[in-house]
Structures are given as structure tokens and as C-alpha cells.
mmCIF file of C-alpha atoms in Angstrom:
data_model
loop_
_atom_site.group_PDB
_atom_site.id
_atom_site.type_symbol
_atom_site.label_atom_id
_atom_site.label_comp_id
_atom_site.label_asym_id
_atom_site.label_seq_id
_atom_site.Cartn_x
_atom_site.Cartn_y
_atom_site.Cartn_z
ATOM 1 C CA MET A 1 19.496 -68.014 -43.271
ATOM 2 C CA VAL A 2 16.130 -66.461 -43.928
ATOM 3 C CA GLN A 3 14.036 -68.466 -46.370
ATOM 4 C CA TYR A 4 11.233 -67.032 -48.432
ATOM 5 C CA ILE A 5 8.409 -68.989 -50.006
ATOM 6 C CA THR A 6 8.525 -67.104 -53.251
ATOM 7 C CA GLU A 7 10.880 -64.832 -55.030
ATOM 8 C CA GLY A 8 9.300 -62.013 -56.947
ATOM 9 C CA LEU A 9 10.233 -60.723 -60.341
ATOM 10 C CA LEU A 10 10.745 -56.975 -59.876
ATOM 11 C CA GLU A 11 8.981 -56.134 -63.087
ATOM 12 C CA GLU A 12 5.845 -58.024 -62.034
ATOM 13 C CA ILE A 13 5.912 -56.485 -58.581
ATOM 14 C CA ALA A 14 6.202 -53.004 -60.072
ATOM 15 C CA GLN A 15 3.290 -53.660 -62.381
ATOM 16 C CA THR A 16 1.048 -55.137 -59.697
ATOM 17 C CA LEU A 17 1.678 -52.280 -57.279
ATOM 18 C CA SER A 18 1.700 -49.623 -60.043
ATOM 19 C CA LEU A 19 5.120 -48.420 -58.916
ATOM 20 C CA GLU A 20 6.738 -45.526 -60.690
ATOM 21 C CA ASN A 21 10.342 -46.246 -61.695
ATOM 22 C CA VAL A 22 11.823 -42.836 -60.849
ATOM 23 C CA SER A 23 15.434 -43.729 -61.579
ATOM 24 C CA GLY A 24 14.658 -45.262 -64.938
ATOM 25 C CA THR A 25 16.975 -48.112 -64.005
ATOM 26 C CA ASP A 26 16.236 -51.256 -65.938
ATOM 27 C CA ALA A 27 14.612 -53.693 -63.517
ATOM 28 C CA GLY A 28 15.332 -56.431 -66.058
ATOM 29 C CA ILE A 29 14.901 -59.925 -64.739
ATOM 30 C CA THR A 30 15.971 -59.046 -61.218
ATOM 31 C CA ARG A 31 14.308 -61.156 -58.564
ATOM 32 C CA ALA A 32 13.545 -59.825 -55.113
ATOM 33 C CA THR A 33 14.405 -62.335 -52.412
ATOM 34 C CA GLY A 34 12.542 -60.601 -49.617
ATOM 35 C CA VAL A 35 11.571 -57.292 -48.105
ATOM 36 C CA TYR A 36 13.017 -55.037 -45.433
ATOM 37 C CA VAL A 37 11.233 -51.957 -44.137
ATOM 38 C CA SER A 38 12.975 -49.199 -42.193
ATOM 39 C CA ASP A 39 13.557 -45.461 -42.261
ATOM 40 C CA LEU A 40 16.825 -45.674 -40.374
ATOM 41 C CA LEU A 41 19.627 -46.108 -42.880
ATOM 42 C CA SER A 42 22.020 -47.307 -40.203
ATOM 43 C CA ASP A 43 19.512 -50.059 -39.412
ATOM 44 C CA VAL A 44 19.251 -51.071 -43.071
ATOM 45 C CA MET A 45 23.042 -51.184 -43.321
ATOM 46 C CA GLY A 46 23.092 -53.602 -40.428
ATOM 47 C CA GLN A 47 20.018 -55.732 -41.051
ATOM 48 C CA ALA A 48 18.961 -55.870 -44.702
ATOM 49 C CA HIS A 49 20.071 -58.753 -46.903
ATOM 50 C CA SER A 50 21.333 -58.661 -50.445
ATOM 51 C CA GLY A 51 18.501 -59.066 -52.953
ATOM 52 C CA GLU A 52 15.792 -57.664 -50.720
ATOM 53 C CA ILE A 53 13.432 -54.828 -51.575
ATOM 54 C CA TRP A 54 13.761 -51.899 -49.185
ATOM 55 C CA VAL A 55 10.568 -50.047 -48.284
ATOM 56 C CA THR A 56 11.055 -46.551 -46.823
ATOM 57 C CA VAL A 57 9.908 -42.928 -46.743
ATOM 58 C CA GLN A 58 13.484 -41.661 -46.948
ATOM 59 C CA SER A 59 14.588 -40.282 -50.302
ATOM 60 C CA HIS A 60 17.968 -38.807 -49.422
ATOM 61 C CA LEU A 61 20.953 -39.462 -51.691
ATOM 62 C CA ASN A 62 22.357 -41.780 -49.013
ATOM 63 C CA VAL A 63 19.485 -44.178 -49.755
ATOM 64 C CA VAL A 64 21.182 -44.914 -53.075
ATOM 65 C CA ALA A 65 24.546 -45.438 -51.374
ATOM 66 C CA VAL A 66 23.079 -47.871 -48.861
ATOM 67 C CA ALA A 67 21.047 -49.757 -51.489
ATOM 68 C CA ALA A 68 24.158 -50.165 -53.640
ATOM 69 C CA LEU A 69 26.305 -51.139 -50.673
ATOM 70 C CA LYS A 70 23.844 -53.812 -49.546
ATOM 71 C CA GLU A 71 23.118 -54.941 -53.118
ATOM 72 C CA LEU A 72 19.393 -54.568 -52.597
ATOM 73 C CA SER A 73 17.168 -55.432 -55.536
ATOM 74 C CA ALA A 74 15.131 -52.216 -55.325
ATOM 75 C CA VAL A 75 13.993 -49.373 -53.108
ATOM 76 C CA ILE A 76 10.327 -48.427 -52.822
ATOM 77 C CA ILE A 77 9.901 -44.829 -51.670
ATOM 78 C CA CYS A 78 6.449 -44.393 -50.143
ATOM 79 C CA GLN A 79 3.971 -41.552 -49.628
ATOM 80 C CA SER A 80 4.959 -39.901 -52.926
ATOM 81 C CA ARG A 81 8.034 -38.450 -51.219
ATOM 82 C CA GLU A 82 9.932 -36.163 -53.535
ATOM 83 C CA VAL A 83 12.975 -37.704 -55.190
ATOM 84 C CA ALA A 84 15.515 -35.083 -56.250
ATOM 85 C CA PRO A 85 16.789 -35.422 -59.842
ATOM 86 C CA ALA A 86 20.331 -35.864 -58.483
ATOM 87 C CA VAL A 87 19.151 -38.837 -56.421
ATOM 88 C CA ALA A 88 17.394 -40.456 -59.384
ATOM 89 C CA ALA A 89 20.424 -39.873 -61.614
ATOM 90 C CA ARG A 90 22.825 -41.343 -59.084
ATOM 91 C CA ALA A 91 20.572 -44.376 -58.659
ATOM 92 C CA LYS A 92 20.617 -44.971 -62.383
ATOM 93 C CA GLY A 93 24.389 -44.594 -62.429
ATOM 94 C CA GLU A 94 24.770 -47.108 -59.621
ATOM 95 C CA GLY A 95 22.266 -49.515 -61.150
ATOM 96 C CA VAL A 96 19.918 -49.076 -58.196
ATOM 97 C CA VAL A 97 16.217 -49.442 -58.982
ATOM 98 C CA LEU A 98 14.225 -46.653 -57.298
ATOM 99 C CA PHE A 99 10.468 -46.997 -57.284
ATOM 100 C CA ARG A 100 7.982 -44.502 -55.916
ATOM 101 C CA THR A 101 4.381 -44.879 -54.850
ATOM 102 C CA PRO A 102 1.641 -42.857 -53.166
ATOM 103 C CA LEU A 103 0.976 -45.866 -50.915
ATOM 104 C CA SER A 104 2.130 -45.974 -47.306
ATOM 105 C CA ALA A 105 4.866 -48.362 -46.188
ATOM 106 C CA TYR A 106 2.171 -50.397 -44.443
ATOM 107 C CA GLU A 107 0.143 -50.789 -47.635
ATOM 108 C CA VAL A 108 3.207 -51.597 -49.718
ATOM 109 C CA CYS A 109 4.317 -54.277 -47.279
ATOM 110 C CA GLY A 110 0.781 -55.703 -47.156
ATOM 111 C CA LYS A 111 0.718 -56.010 -50.928
ATOM 112 C CA LEU A 112 4.180 -57.550 -51.081
ATOM 113 C CA TRP A 113 3.115 -60.058 -48.454
ATOM 114 C CA GLU A 114 0.061 -60.938 -50.509
ATOM 115 C CA LEU A 115 2.320 -61.479 -53.509
ATOM 116 C CA GLY A 116 4.095 -64.160 -51.539
ATOM 117 C CA LEU A 117 7.203 -62.310 -50.455
ATOM 118 C CA ARG A 118 7.173 -63.581 -46.942
ATOM 119 C CA ARG A 119 9.214 -65.548 -44.523
ATOM 120 C CA ALA A 120 8.668 -69.300 -44.536
ATOM 121 C CA ALA A 121 7.040 -70.555 -41.333
ATOM 122 C CA MET B 1 45.776 -11.402 -28.730
ATOM 123 C CA ALA B 2 46.770 -14.554 -26.930
ATOM 124 C CA LEU B 3 45.101 -17.896 -27.314
ATOM 125 C CA ARG B 4 43.108 -19.150 -24.358
ATOM 126 C CA ARG B 5 41.540 -22.458 -23.513
ATOM 127 C CA CYS B 6 37.784 -22.234 -23.674
ATOM 128 C CA SER B 7 35.468 -24.744 -22.049
ATOM 129 C CA MET B 8 32.227 -24.943 -24.002
ATOM 130 C CA ASP B 9 28.831 -26.603 -24.064
ATOM 131 C CA LEU B 10 27.140 -25.739 -27.355
ATOM 132 C CA HIS B 11 23.843 -27.553 -26.895
ATOM 133 C CA ILE B 12 21.555 -26.325 -24.130
ATOM 134 C CA HIS B 13 17.756 -26.119 -24.245
ATOM 135 C CA THR B 14 15.516 -23.529 -22.601
ATOM 136 C CA VAL B 15 11.837 -23.544 -21.627
ATOM 137 C CA LEU B 16 11.056 -22.836 -25.278
ATOM 138 C CA SER B 17 11.774 -26.503 -25.992
ATOM 139 C CA PRO B 18 8.709 -28.547 -25.125
ATOM 140 C CA CYS B 19 10.851 -31.264 -23.561
ATOM 141 C CA ALA B 20 12.903 -28.945 -21.314
ATOM 142 C CA GLU B 21 12.260 -28.517 -17.591
ATOM 143 C CA VAL B 22 10.633 -25.306 -16.369
ATOM 144 C CA GLU B 23 13.862 -24.388 -14.556
ATOM 145 C CA MET B 24 15.627 -23.806 -17.909
ATOM 146 C CA ILE B 25 15.326 -20.021 -17.830
ATOM 147 C CA PRO B 26 18.103 -17.637 -18.940
ATOM 148 C CA GLU B 27 19.254 -16.428 -15.528
ATOM 149 C CA LEU B 28 19.527 -19.912 -14.065
ATOM 150 C CA ILE B 29 21.175 -21.357 -17.162
ATOM 151 C CA ILE B 30 23.901 -18.697 -16.981
ATOM 152 C CA LEU B 31 24.353 -19.208 -13.246
ATOM 153 C CA GLN B 32 24.723 -22.956 -13.696
ATOM 154 C CA ALA B 33 27.082 -22.541 -16.664
ATOM 155 C CA GLN B 34 29.244 -20.196 -14.610
ATOM 156 C CA ARG B 35 29.225 -22.556 -11.630
ATOM 157 C CA SER B 36 30.306 -25.473 -13.736
ATOM 158 C CA GLY B 37 33.239 -23.520 -15.146
ATOM 159 C CA LEU B 38 32.007 -23.083 -18.689
ATOM 160 C CA ASP B 39 33.385 -20.171 -20.687
ATOM 161 C CA MET B 40 30.956 -20.423 -23.566
ATOM 162 C CA ILE B 41 27.541 -21.941 -24.207
ATOM 163 C CA ALA B 42 25.053 -22.005 -27.061
ATOM 164 C CA VAL B 43 21.338 -22.013 -26.461
ATOM 165 C CA CYS B 44 19.680 -24.330 -28.976
ATOM 166 C CA ASP B 45 15.927 -24.868 -28.823
ATOM 167 C CA HIS B 46 14.024 -27.106 -31.189
ATOM 168 C CA ASN B 47 13.360 -25.236 -34.426
ATOM 169 C CA ALA B 48 13.268 -21.895 -32.601
ATOM 170 C CA ALA B 49 15.532 -19.175 -31.216
ATOM 171 C CA GLU B 50 13.106 -16.888 -29.405
ATOM 172 C CA ASN B 51 14.897 -17.217 -26.050
ATOM 173 C CA ALA B 52 18.419 -16.817 -27.416
ATOM 174 C CA GLY B 53 18.419 -13.028 -27.093
ATOM 175 C CA ALA B 54 17.206 -13.238 -23.497
ATOM 176 C CA CYS B 55 20.044 -15.625 -22.655
ATOM 177 C CA ILE B 56 22.600 -13.298 -24.246
ATOM 178 C CA THR B 57 21.179 -10.425 -22.160
ATOM 179 C CA ALA B 58 21.200 -12.547 -19.006
ATOM 180 C CA ALA B 59 24.899 -13.259 -19.538
ATOM 181 C CA CYS B 60 25.876 -9.567 -19.538
ATOM 182 C CA GLY B 61 28.406 -9.019 -16.769
ATOM 183 C CA SER B 62 28.976 -12.744 -16.294
ATOM 184 C CA THR B 63 32.014 -14.788 -17.286
ATOM 185 C CA VAL B 64 29.961 -16.833 -19.732
ATOM 186 C CA LYS B 65 29.715 -16.034 -23.418
ATOM 187 C CA VAL B 66 26.393 -17.028 -24.981
ATOM 188 C CA LEU B 67 25.970 -17.882 -28.649
ATOM 189 C CA ALA B 68 22.532 -18.012 -30.232
ATOM 190 C CA GLY B 69 21.568 -21.375 -31.655
ATOM 191 C CA ILE B 70 18.769 -23.465 -33.068
ATOM 192 C CA GLU B 71 18.464 -27.212 -33.161
ATOM 193 C CA CYS B 72 16.684 -27.705 -36.464
ATOM 194 C CA GLU B 73 15.167 -30.940 -37.682
ATOM 195 C CA SER B 74 15.427 -31.877 -41.349
ATOM 196 C CA ARG B 75 12.969 -33.696 -43.572
ATOM 197 C CA GLU B 76 14.935 -36.899 -42.971
ATOM 198 C CA GLY B 77 14.522 -36.479 -39.217
ATOM 199 C CA VAL B 78 18.115 -35.353 -38.627
ATOM 200 C CA HIS B 79 18.975 -32.718 -36.017
ATOM 201 C CA VAL B 80 21.461 -29.999 -36.968
ATOM 202 C CA LEU B 81 22.616 -27.212 -34.674
ATOM 203 C CA GLY B 82 22.963 -23.771 -36.201
ATOM 204 C CA ILE B 83 25.220 -21.592 -34.007
ATOM 205 C CA PHE B 84 25.374 -17.822 -34.423
ATOM 206 C CA ASP B 85 27.088 -14.825 -32.848
ATOM 207 C CA ARG B 86 23.897 -12.809 -32.752
ATOM 208 C CA ALA B 87 20.291 -13.627 -31.972
ATOM 209 C CA GLU B 88 19.121 -11.821 -35.120
ATOM 210 C CA ASN B 89 20.941 -14.304 -37.323
ATOM 211 C CA ALA B 90 19.408 -17.215 -35.465
ATOM 212 C CA LEU B 91 15.997 -15.594 -35.913
ATOM 213 C CA GLN B 92 16.672 -15.326 -39.638
ATOM 214 C CA LEU B 93 17.125 -19.092 -39.759
ATOM 215 C CA GLN B 94 14.051 -19.490 -37.567
ATOM 216 C CA ASP B 95 11.960 -17.629 -40.165
ATOM 217 C CA PHE B 96 13.052 -20.099 -42.811
ATOM 218 C CA ILE B 97 12.380 -23.144 -40.627
ATOM 219 C CA TRP B 98 8.961 -21.889 -39.628
ATOM 220 C CA SER B 99 8.037 -21.520 -43.293
ATOM 221 C CA ARG B 100 8.722 -25.250 -43.631
ATOM 222 C CA LEU B 101 7.160 -26.609 -40.428
ATOM 223 C CA PRO B 102 3.796 -28.385 -40.456
ATOM 224 C CA ALA B 103 0.811 -26.161 -39.761
ATOM 225 C CA GLU B 104 -0.449 -28.080 -36.735
ATOM 226 C CA PRO B 105 -0.306 -26.288 -33.390
ATOM 227 C CA ASN B 106 1.657 -27.688 -30.452
ATOM 228 C CA ARG B 107 -0.145 -30.111 -28.138
ATOM 229 C CA PRO B 108 1.299 -29.083 -24.767
ATOM 230 C CA GLU B 109 -0.498 -31.942 -22.994
ATOM 231 C CA PHE B 110 1.597 -34.414 -24.998
ATOM 232 C CA PHE B 111 4.787 -32.577 -25.853
ATOM 233 C CA GLY B 112 5.027 -29.920 -23.142
ATOM 234 C CA ALA B 113 4.684 -26.152 -23.094
ATOM 235 C CA GLN B 114 6.900 -23.882 -25.194
ATOM 236 C CA MET B 115 7.556 -20.660 -23.318
ATOM 237 C CA VAL B 116 9.107 -17.434 -24.478
ATOM 238 C CA VAL B 117 10.661 -15.649 -21.493
ATOM 239 C CA ASP B 118 12.753 -12.582 -20.750
ATOM 240 C CA ALA B 119 16.298 -12.507 -19.343
ATOM 241 C CA SER B 120 15.100 -12.908 -15.763
ATOM 242 C CA GLY B 121 12.813 -15.769 -16.715
ATOM 243 C CA GLU B 122 9.536 -13.826 -16.635
ATOM 244 C CA PHE B 123 6.922 -15.413 -18.856
ATOM 245 C CA ILE B 124 6.143 -13.474 -22.034
ATOM 246 C CA ARG B 125 4.016 -15.853 -24.101
ATOM 247 C CA PHE B 126 3.585 -19.405 -25.282
ATOM 248 C CA ASN B 127 4.865 -20.428 -28.680
ATOM 249 C CA ASP B 128 1.929 -22.311 -30.185
ATOM 250 C CA ARG B 129 3.711 -23.903 -33.124
ATOM 251 C CA MET B 130 4.528 -27.577 -33.246
ATOM 252 C CA LEU B 131 8.258 -27.152 -32.722
ATOM 253 C CA ALA B 132 8.952 -30.841 -32.118
ATOM 254 C CA ALA B 133 8.596 -31.587 -35.819
ATOM 255 C CA SER B 134 10.536 -31.917 -39.060
ATOM 256 C CA ALA B 135 10.976 -28.933 -41.338
ATOM 257 C CA ASP B 136 10.383 -29.783 -44.975
ATOM 258 C CA ALA B 137 14.013 -29.208 -45.970
ATOM 259 C CA SER B 138 16.849 -31.632 -46.548
ATOM 260 C CA VAL B 139 19.805 -31.722 -44.217
ATOM 261 C CA GLU B 140 21.903 -30.188 -47.012
ATOM 262 C CA GLU B 141 19.475 -27.302 -47.370
ATOM 263 C CA LEU B 142 19.492 -26.636 -43.624
ATOM 264 C CA VAL B 143 23.290 -26.553 -43.617
ATOM 265 C CA GLN B 144 23.252 -24.137 -46.529
ATOM 266 C CA ARG B 145 20.672 -21.882 -44.842
ATOM 267 C CA ILE B 146 22.718 -21.836 -41.635
ATOM 268 C CA ARG B 147 25.789 -20.825 -43.635
ATOM 269 C CA GLU B 148 23.851 -18.103 -45.448
ATOM 270 C CA ALA B 149 22.863 -16.640 -42.072
ATOM 271 C CA ASP B 150 26.577 -16.611 -41.059
ATOM 272 C CA GLY B 151 26.163 -19.572 -38.742
ATOM 273 C CA LEU B 152 28.082 -22.690 -37.933
ATOM 274 C CA PRO B 153 26.269 -25.915 -38.862
ATOM 275 C CA LEU B 154 26.950 -28.798 -36.487
ATOM 276 C CA PRO B 155 25.008 -32.051 -36.877
ATOM 277 C CA ALA B 156 23.819 -32.971 -33.369
ATOM 278 C CA HIS B 157 24.373 -36.286 -31.541
ATOM 279 C CA VAL B 158 25.249 -37.900 -34.876
ATOM 280 C CA ASN B 159 25.572 -41.412 -33.454
ATOM 281 C CA LYS B 160 22.031 -41.547 -32.068
ATOM 282 C CA THR B 161 19.400 -43.486 -33.997
ATOM 283 C CA HIS B 162 16.977 -40.887 -32.738
ATOM 284 C CA ALA B 163 17.661 -37.894 -34.992
ATOM 285 C CA GLY B 164 21.418 -38.348 -35.329
ATOM 286 C CA LEU B 165 22.873 -37.849 -38.798
ATOM 287 C CA LEU B 166 24.774 -41.144 -38.864
ATOM 288 C CA GLY B 167 22.041 -43.031 -37.035
ATOM 289 C CA VAL B 168 19.350 -41.903 -39.464
ATOM 290 C CA LEU B 169 21.259 -41.542 -42.745
ATOM 291 C CA GLY B 170 23.882 -44.202 -42.092
ATOM 292 C CA LEU B 171 26.729 -42.266 -43.707
ATOM 293 C CA MET B 172 27.893 -38.662 -43.892
ATOM 294 C CA PRO B 173 26.218 -37.174 -46.964
ATOM 295 C CA GLU B 174 28.853 -36.489 -49.602
ATOM 296 C CA GLY B 175 30.308 -33.000 -49.453
ATOM 297 C CA LEU B 176 28.221 -31.845 -46.481
ATOM 298 C CA ASP B 177 29.695 -28.478 -45.483
ATOM 299 C CA VAL B 178 30.086 -28.939 -41.723
ATOM 300 C CA PRO B 179 33.278 -28.138 -39.788
ATOM 301 C CA ALA B 180 32.584 -30.643 -36.998
ATOM 302 C CA VAL B 181 29.928 -32.961 -35.626
ATOM 303 C CA GLU B 182 28.554 -33.441 -32.136
ATOM 304 C CA VAL B 183 28.768 -36.975 -30.806
ATOM 305 C CA PHE B 184 26.723 -38.275 -27.930
ATOM 306 C CA LEU B 185 28.849 -39.821 -25.200
ATOM 307 C CA PRO B 186 27.203 -40.426 -21.840
ATOM 308 C CA PRO B 187 28.767 -38.523 -18.929
ATOM 309 C CA GLY B 188 31.713 -40.472 -17.577
ATOM 310 C CA SER B 189 32.692 -41.870 -20.987
ATOM 311 C CA ASP B 190 36.386 -42.482 -21.506
ATOM 312 C CA ALA B 191 38.717 -42.854 -24.463
ATOM 313 C CA GLN B 192 37.516 -46.421 -24.880
ATOM 314 C CA THR B 193 33.893 -45.327 -25.308
ATOM 315 C CA LEU B 194 34.978 -43.005 -28.071
ATOM 316 C CA ALA B 195 37.201 -45.628 -29.712
ATOM 317 C CA LYS B 196 34.261 -48.050 -29.756
ATOM 318 C CA LEU B 197 32.037 -45.401 -31.289
ATOM 319 C CA ARG B 198 34.615 -44.806 -33.997
ATOM 320 C CA THR B 199 34.552 -48.516 -34.784
ATOM 321 C CA THR B 200 30.768 -48.444 -35.215
ATOM 322 C CA PHE B 201 30.863 -45.294 -37.325
ATOM 323 C CA SER B 202 34.241 -45.373 -39.054
ATOM 324 C CA GLN B 203 33.655 -41.950 -40.617
ATOM 325 C CA LEU B 204 34.054 -40.435 -37.145
ATOM 326 C CA GLU B 205 37.770 -41.195 -37.496
ATOM 327 C CA THR B 206 38.205 -38.351 -39.911
ATOM 328 C CA LEU B 207 35.592 -35.940 -38.582
ATOM 329 C CA LYS B 208 36.181 -33.291 -35.970
ATOM 330 C CA CYS B 209 34.052 -34.302 -33.006
ATOM 331 C CA ILE B 210 32.701 -32.243 -30.146
ATOM 332 C CA ARG B 211 30.652 -33.213 -27.107
ATOM 333 C CA SER B 212 27.848 -31.207 -25.576
ATOM 334 C CA SER B 213 25.322 -31.842 -22.840
ATOM 335 C CA ASP B 214 22.048 -31.455 -24.786
ATOM 336 C CA ALA B 215 20.856 -30.256 -21.385
ATOM 337 C CA HIS B 216 17.133 -30.231 -20.702
ATOM 338 C CA ARG B 217 17.699 -29.758 -16.950
ATOM 339 C CA LEU B 218 20.008 -27.375 -15.079
ATOM 340 C CA GLU B 219 22.144 -30.090 -13.531
ATOM 341 C CA GLU B 220 22.969 -31.461 -16.978
ATOM 342 C CA ILE B 221 24.626 -28.243 -18.150
ATOM 343 C CA GLY B 222 28.320 -28.811 -18.769
ATOM 344 C CA GLN B 223 28.175 -32.522 -17.951
ATOM 345 C CA SER B 224 29.504 -33.107 -21.442
ATOM 346 C CA ARG B 225 31.711 -30.406 -22.906
ATOM 347 C CA SER B 226 34.536 -29.695 -25.323
ATOM 348 C CA PHE B 227 37.624 -27.514 -25.239
ATOM 349 C CA VAL B 228 38.931 -25.181 -27.898
ATOM 350 C CA TRP B 229 41.937 -22.867 -28.034
ATOM 351 C CA VAL B 230 40.789 -19.530 -29.397
ATOM 352 C CA GLU B 231 41.563 -15.825 -29.211
ATOM 353 C CA SER B 232 37.996 -14.821 -28.513
ATOM 354 C CA ARG B 233 34.658 -16.517 -28.138
ATOM 355 C CA SER B 234 32.892 -16.291 -31.479
ATOM 356 C CA VAL B 235 31.591 -18.390 -34.330
ATOM 357 C CA GLY B 236 34.510 -17.320 -36.538
ATOM 358 C CA GLU B 237 37.040 -18.425 -33.932
ATOM 359 C CA LEU B 238 35.206 -21.730 -33.484
ATOM 360 C CA GLU B 239 35.410 -22.408 -37.187
ATOM 361 C CA LEU B 240 39.168 -21.724 -37.094
ATOM 362 C CA ALA B 241 39.535 -24.046 -34.115
ATOM 363 C CA PHE B 242 37.609 -26.854 -35.823
ATOM 364 C CA ASP B 243 39.720 -26.410 -38.943
ATOM 365 C CA GLY B 244 42.925 -26.170 -36.900
ATOM 366 C CA ARG B 245 43.966 -22.935 -38.571
ATOM 367 C CA LEU B 246 45.988 -19.916 -37.354
ATOM 368 C CA GLY B 247 47.010 -21.699 -34.176
ATOM 369 C CA ARG B 248 43.446 -22.307 -33.026
ATOM 370 C CA SER B 249 42.535 -25.870 -32.193
ATOM 371 C CA LEU B 250 39.971 -28.278 -30.847
ATOM 372 C CA GLU B 251 41.163 -30.645 -28.141
ATOM 373 C CA GLU B 252 40.633 -34.356 -28.727
ATOM 374 C CA LEU B 253 37.643 -35.722 -26.831
ATOM 375 C CA CYS B 254 37.955 -37.648 -23.581
#
């Protein structure tokens, strides 16, 4: 079982990183339990854990399906990749939180690490 | 007209693909296809179709039917084959893809040269675009554009994590209008290999699957192939075979 030092409140994370909530899904009091970064959806399906934030440049509709399937706490779409209205709407319908940022996946992960979302030694 | 069994390899690269060997010229491709008993091939270069017409010309008088294709790469990094009866239709798709490719020129020292040749393989010019790149269009848009140009959209090597639809996007996108998908099975694979693949990607159970060689070298042509029962060798007949309509059919793999 992967242990993390700190869990992060999604709302605080979004504020700190200035993330845009493109789905308009209520982040509420959801806590992120960790982070997974990958642009291969098949990899995320196999490796990500429930409650984690998923960092990616993919913005295809299947991202929503995979995030819902894996019960991820949120998806952060990097590099200001376009999110089609249908994707945002589906995310809202599925209760998936979709954030977007101009930052790169590297920068996002660096900031999340600094916030304490990291694996315990 | 009677139905006949057609042995086909719908994914063959030419010297226009930066990663293909220099021997992949129209005349030799046709010769090799004929030698290996193929009845039909499609020439599919990365994001381009400039050698498709030359391959069709080179096949005149041979037993091999050549379809014009393009292996396009979507924004998500997914490869989709567009297969056409005529080179002009493939070139129509090429125009669209080129309008969505990055502006950078090819770097032959890294990626390889991209050569436009005639039917006999004589060099005409280099293609200087970066063809080994993603077009800024979703996989759905590519499929739609292929359809609009009267082509057959076939997601390529779907099980590969490198540029395969299922490898990259995890699941078949809902409602994607494709009659079949190409799976990658190494030469010599048997029914068990396919069964295992269908366990990994359960959606393959319900999809029509074909195999092709994705040949970048002459000896690879026809090493993986599929069989259809059709009246003639055309995109329309292929679609019927994939759908299992009017007596046409696709044989199960392996």
C-alpha cells in the first residue's frame, strides 16, 4: 500500500496552483491521496489508485471515463490543452473534477510535491 | 460475380515514411507482395500519400490490387489508417492533415529521409515536412475526415502503447465510426496469442479485427495478413466484408 505524508484538499490545491475548474464540478471537501502522471490511458487504468490526482496532457472524452472508473479525485490537464464542451459536460455529469492549467506536467508535479503530496520514504 | 478469398496486407510503408528502408519503392513492394501471395495491399505512409499513386501505377498488369492509404496520427497520439480506392481521395485527406501538422521541417538526420518517388522508384523529391508528428485533430475528427473522403478508417495496431488506440486511450471512444481495427500480433502468433490479447483488451471481443504487417522492410510484407471474402477488391467491398453483409465476410484471425 502506498503511503503519503499528506493528503491535500482539492480546493486548496486548485487555489495554490491557480487551476481552472473546466468541468465546473464541485471539488467540495474531496481530498487527494496522491498523484499519478501519465498520458497513456491504458497505463492509468492499470496503475493509478483511487483518490489520486491524475496529471496529463490528454483531454479526450475517454479521460473522463478512466477518471470515473478509477475513482480519481481530479484530473489536471496541462499545457492549456483544449477541453471540448462535451468533455467538460460529461465530466460534470460523472462527478469528475477536471482542472486545466497552462503549466507543464513537470511544473504541476513539482508544485504538488512541494505541497506535500509525496510518497513516504 | 462470385465471391473470392482475398489475402490482404493493408499497412505497408514506402520510402516516404522516414522510418522505412530505402528498398521500399513501388516496384519492389509490388514484386514482394506478389511473391508472398497477396491479392491486395494498401500503402500507408505517415501523414502522407504522395507515393500511393506511384504504387497503384506500379501494380498495373500485376496480380496485386493496391489501395491508397495514409497512416494519420491524431492529437492524442493515436494512429488511424485511412484506406481509399483512389490516390486522389487519399491526397484530399493529406491536405487536411498537412493543415494541422506542426510547422517544423523534418530532421532527416534524426528521423530519416522522406522521399517521393515514381512507379519505378526513381527519386522525384524530398518531402520536407515533419511527417512523424501529431496532427492537431482528435481521433474522432480524423475518422470523420476519412469518411468524408470516401475512405475506410481503421485504427492501427490498437493494442500497442505506442500510438495504438486502446494503448493510448484505454477504451474505444464511444460511437467511433470504424468498421474494424488492426491488432498487432507478432508473426507466428496463434489463437492463444489472440485470446490473451482479448483478455487484456476485452473490447476486442466485439470488434472486427484485422492483422497487417506494418512493413518498413520488403521482407516484412505479408508476414501478417488477413483474409476477406469479396466480389472485387475495393473499399466498398471491404466495408461489406467487415460488416458481414451480402455474403461478404472477414475470416477470424489466426
